[in-house]
């Protein structure tokens, strides 16, 4: 593949796509208005949990998540090899915990369909449950154990993908301030706040929760909105029993990190682009945490933060080429699962840029699926 491409946005999605495009031979320039990884990607808990995140049915989104999980072992190793940077990747498995008898039926029906999709799941009760996770509340009646789920340390992963991009020859420009689309109908030109101009044959838009800003210039509806996630971490000294699995309930999750912290998330708030942390948001987490892991009643989180998940109206990310501009591609709207979905998104975008048809089921992620808007005053030249 030859030619050049600009990637707009340096979160995990833009960086992963930039790396894959470079590996396939393109000249890639990545433009980021702030620091790479400074938004949702640096805030994420790093769970790679397609089964725990998709509890209803095996739709196209579940399929995408599962496909990405299967790419992870090789992909994360390639990122480590290319970047020379190490980061935590832990194949711990997960427990989805039920605290009421009535919830057991729901776990059983999930177990049935998820096993046929390779979860390797089983339901644990009684002593088997507490042997598997000794710190769990004795009020837990059962848990669905999914051994194939895992997690990464997301800020370190994001930094490693950036380093891998640089080592591979991706040009990265950060801290550019506001970047606007100046031309797009044939070639692409972008203008940064300091008036610097960048040109390329092709463009990939991967600006996370900000992707809707491209709606008017491109004349397509992009219904993506920020959903704030507040999250916190406890220090975890060696005297306490470490958590062995990712632990989910219907109210949230807990994940033990190798750096001696226990990360607990996360709220889902509508607060526009505000990333502040509120006492109310964190209190809801701490109150819930101690009901799942009673030892957390004795301690307070030492760190609290928040990030903006890019949520699409129909819950599915936007991945692929624009119908109305074949040289423009979108990879955005990964909501709660952008860390998990990085490898599959990068592979699909690179295939798309190479002109390969995407599998039919990936039609569910077409970026044009919400139709057009009036282009307004913008001419696109
Ligand atoms: C609290 C929390 C916990 C999460 N936990 C998990 C998890 O456990 N597992 C998981 O898979 N996912 C998780 N997620 C979701 C995941 O973080 C996101 O889906 C993912 O980070 C989205 O990546 P992105 O690159 O699209 O967006 P971002 O990381 O937000 O990156 C977008 C980038 O684009 C830049 N940008 C915006 N506009 C422009 C412009 N005009 N020009 C140039 N650059 C621009 C921004 O500055 C930003 O750096 C979590 C999210 C949150 C908030």
PDB file of N, CA, C and O in Angstrom, residues 42-67:
ATOM      1  N   UNK A  42      -6.603   7.245  28.487  1.00  0.00           N
ATOM      2  CA  UNK A  42      -5.749   7.266  29.677  1.00  0.00           C
ATOM      3  C   UNK A  42      -6.550   7.076  30.957  1.00  0.00           C
ATOM      4  O   UNK A  42      -5.972   6.874  32.033  1.00  0.00           O
ATOM      5  N   UNK A  43      -7.883   7.124  30.863  1.00  0.00           N
ATOM      6  CA  UNK A  43      -8.739   7.031  32.056  1.00  0.00           C
ATOM      7  C   UNK A  43      -9.302   5.622  32.256  1.00  0.00           C
ATOM      8  O   UNK A  43      -9.857   5.310  33.305  1.00  0.00           O
ATOM      9  N   UNK A  44      -9.151   4.764  31.250  1.00  0.00           N
ATOM     10  CA  UNK A  44      -9.886   3.487  31.246  1.00  0.00           C
ATOM     11  C   UNK A  44      -9.333   2.468  32.240  1.00  0.00           C
ATOM     12  O   UNK A  44      -8.149   2.491  32.588  1.00  0.00           O
ATOM     13  N   UNK A  45     -10.219   1.571  32.656  1.00  0.00           N
ATOM     14  CA  UNK A  45      -9.826   0.499  33.592  1.00  0.00           C
ATOM     15  C   UNK A  45      -9.097  -0.631  32.871  1.00  0.00           C
ATOM     16  O   UNK A  45      -8.435  -1.448  33.509  1.00  0.00           O
ATOM     17  N   UNK A  46      -9.257  -0.715  31.557  1.00  0.00           N
ATOM     18  CA  UNK A  46      -8.484  -1.690  30.780  1.00  0.00           C
ATOM     19  C   UNK A  46      -9.044  -3.096  30.748  1.00  0.00           C
ATOM     20  O   UNK A  46      -8.332  -4.052  30.425  1.00  0.00           O
ATOM     21  N   UNK A  47     -10.332  -3.251  31.037  1.00  0.00           N
ATOM     22  CA  UNK A  47     -10.900  -4.605  31.010  1.00  0.00           C
ATOM     23  C   UNK A  47     -11.131  -5.062  29.580  1.00  0.00           C
ATOM     24  O   UNK A  47     -11.585  -4.283  28.741  1.00  0.00           O
ATOM     25  N   UNK A  48     -10.825  -6.313  29.339  1.00  0.00           N
ATOM     26  CA  UNK A  48     -11.013  -6.922  28.016  1.00  0.00           C
ATOM     27  C   UNK A  48     -12.069  -8.002  28.243  1.00  0.00           C
ATOM     28  O   UNK A  48     -11.753  -9.172  28.465  1.00  0.00           O
ATOM     29  N   UNK A  49     -13.323  -7.581  28.251  1.00  0.00           N
ATOM     30  CA  UNK A  49     -14.377  -8.442  28.803  1.00  0.00           C
ATOM     31  C   UNK A  49     -15.630  -8.457  27.926  1.00  0.00           C
ATOM     32  O   UNK A  49     -16.684  -7.956  28.313  1.00  0.00           O
ATOM     33  N   UNK A  50     -15.539  -9.057  26.724  1.00  0.00           N
ATOM     34  CA  UNK A  50     -16.703  -9.048  25.837  1.00  0.00           C
ATOM     35  C   UNK A  50     -17.909  -9.795  26.390  1.00  0.00           C
ATOM     36  O   UNK A  50     -19.052  -9.429  26.099  1.00  0.00           O
ATOM     37  N   UNK A  51     -17.679 -10.830  27.182  1.00  0.00           N
ATOM     38  CA  UNK A  51     -18.804 -11.629  27.684  1.00  0.00           C
ATOM     39  C   UNK A  51     -19.504 -10.903  28.838  1.00  0.00           C
ATOM     40  O   UNK A  51     -20.730 -10.882  28.914  1.00  0.00           O
ATOM     41  N   UNK A  52     -18.719 -10.281  29.718  1.00  0.00           N
ATOM     42  CA  UNK A  52     -19.324  -9.577  30.851  1.00  0.00           C
ATOM     43  C   UNK A  52     -19.973  -8.275  30.416  1.00  0.00           C
ATOM     44  O   UNK A  52     -20.879  -7.767  31.078  1.00  0.00           O
ATOM     45  N   UNK A  53     -19.487  -7.706  29.309  1.00  0.00           N
ATOM     46  CA  UNK A  53     -20.042  -6.436  28.823  1.00  0.00           C
ATOM     47  C   UNK A  53     -21.261  -6.640  27.920  1.00  0.00           C
ATOM     48  O   UNK A  53     -21.983  -5.691  27.665  1.00  0.00           O
ATOM     49  N   UNK A  54     -21.433  -7.849  27.395  1.00  0.00           N
ATOM     50  CA  UNK A  54     -22.568  -8.128  26.489  1.00  0.00           C
ATOM     51  C   UNK A  54     -23.386  -9.251  27.095  1.00  0.00           C
ATOM     52  O   UNK A  54     -23.089 -10.419  26.876  1.00  0.00           O
ATOM     53  N   UNK A  55     -24.382  -8.881  27.858  1.00  0.00           N
ATOM     54  CA  UNK A  55     -25.059  -9.924  28.610  1.00  0.00           C
ATOM     55  C   UNK A  55     -26.350 -10.400  27.940  1.00  0.00           C
ATOM     56  O   UNK A  55     -26.932 -11.387  28.361  1.00  0.00           O
ATOM     57  N   UNK A  56     -26.792  -9.698  26.899  1.00  0.00           N
ATOM     58  CA  UNK A  56     -28.100 -10.026  26.329  1.00  0.00           C
ATOM     59  C   UNK A  56     -28.056 -11.122  25.265  1.00  0.00           C
ATOM     60  O   UNK A  56     -28.675 -12.164  25.399  1.00  0.00           O
ATOM     61  N   UNK A  57     -27.322 -10.857  24.173  1.00  0.00           N
ATOM     62  CA  UNK A  57     -27.360 -11.789  23.045  1.00  0.00           C
ATOM     63  C   UNK A  57     -26.132 -11.584  22.155  1.00  0.00           C
ATOM     64  O   UNK A  57     -25.501 -10.526  22.205  1.00  0.00           O
ATOM     65  N   UNK A  58     -25.817 -12.584  21.313  1.00  0.00           N
ATOM     66  CA  UNK A  58     -24.618 -12.483  20.473  1.00  0.00           C
ATOM     67  C   UNK A  58     -24.868 -11.668  19.200  1.00  0.00           C
ATOM     68  O   UNK A  58     -24.934 -12.219  18.104  1.00  0.00           O
ATOM     69  N   UNK A  59     -25.017 -10.351  19.334  1.00  0.00           N
ATOM     70  CA  UNK A  59     -25.250  -9.512  18.151  1.00  0.00           C
ATOM     71  C   UNK A  59     -23.904  -9.132  17.510  1.00  0.00           C
ATOM     72  O   UNK A  59     -22.847  -9.607  17.922  1.00  0.00           O
ATOM     73  N   UNK A  60     -23.964  -8.241  16.504  1.00  0.00           N
ATOM     74  CA  UNK A  60     -22.739  -7.871  15.783  1.00  0.00           C
ATOM     75  C   UNK A  60     -21.721  -7.209  16.710  1.00  0.00           C
ATOM     76  O   UNK A  60     -20.509  -7.385  16.545  1.00  0.00           O
ATOM     77  N   UNK A  61     -22.209  -6.431  17.671  1.00  0.00           N
ATOM     78  CA  UNK A  61     -21.283  -5.745  18.575  1.00  0.00           C
ATOM     79  C   UNK A  61     -20.528  -6.761  19.438  1.00  0.00           C
ATOM     80  O   UNK A  61     -19.312  -6.671  19.621  1.00  0.00           O
ATOM     81  N   UNK A  62     -21.261  -7.749  19.941  1.00  0.00           N
ATOM     82  CA  UNK A  62     -20.599  -8.805  20.716  1.00  0.00           C
ATOM     83  C   UNK A  62     -19.541  -9.502  19.852  1.00  0.00           C
ATOM     84  O   UNK A  62     -18.423  -9.765  20.292  1.00  0.00           O
ATOM     85  N   UNK A  63     -19.927  -9.754  18.601  1.00  0.00           N
ATOM     86  CA  UNK A  63     -19.014 -10.450  17.691  1.00  0.00           C
ATOM     87  C   UNK A  63     -17.709  -9.656  17.492  1.00  0.00           C
ATOM     88  O   UNK A  63     -16.611 -10.219  17.486  1.00  0.00           O
ATOM     89  N   UNK A  64     -17.877  -8.333  17.360  1.00  0.00           N
ATOM     90  CA  UNK A  64     -16.709  -7.452  17.199  1.00  0.00           C
ATOM     91  C   UNK A  64     -15.811  -7.523  18.442  1.00  0.00           C
ATOM     92  O   UNK A  64     -14.583  -7.634  18.341  1.00  0.00           O
ATOM     93  N   UNK A  65     -16.444  -7.456  19.610  1.00  0.00           N
ATOM     94  CA  UNK A  65     -15.698  -7.489  20.877  1.00  0.00           C
ATOM     95  C   UNK A  65     -14.953  -8.813  21.029  1.00  0.00           C
ATOM     96  O   UNK A  65     -13.787  -8.850  21.440  1.00  0.00           O
ATOM     97  N   UNK A  66     -15.625  -9.896  20.685  1.00  0.00           N
ATOM     98  CA  UNK A  66     -15.038 -11.224  20.844  1.00  0.00           C
ATOM     99  C   UNK A  66     -13.858 -11.406  19.883  1.00  0.00           C
ATOM    100  O   UNK A  66     -12.823 -11.944  20.235  1.00  0.00           O
ATOM    101  N   UNK A  67     -14.062 -10.923  18.657  1.00  0.00           N
ATOM    102  CA  UNK A  67     -12.994 -10.994  17.650  1.00  0.00           C
ATOM    103  C   UNK A  67     -11.751 -10.243  18.152  1.00  0.00           C
ATOM    104  O   UNK A  67     -10.623 -10.701  18.027  1.00  0.00           O
TER     105      UNK A  67
END
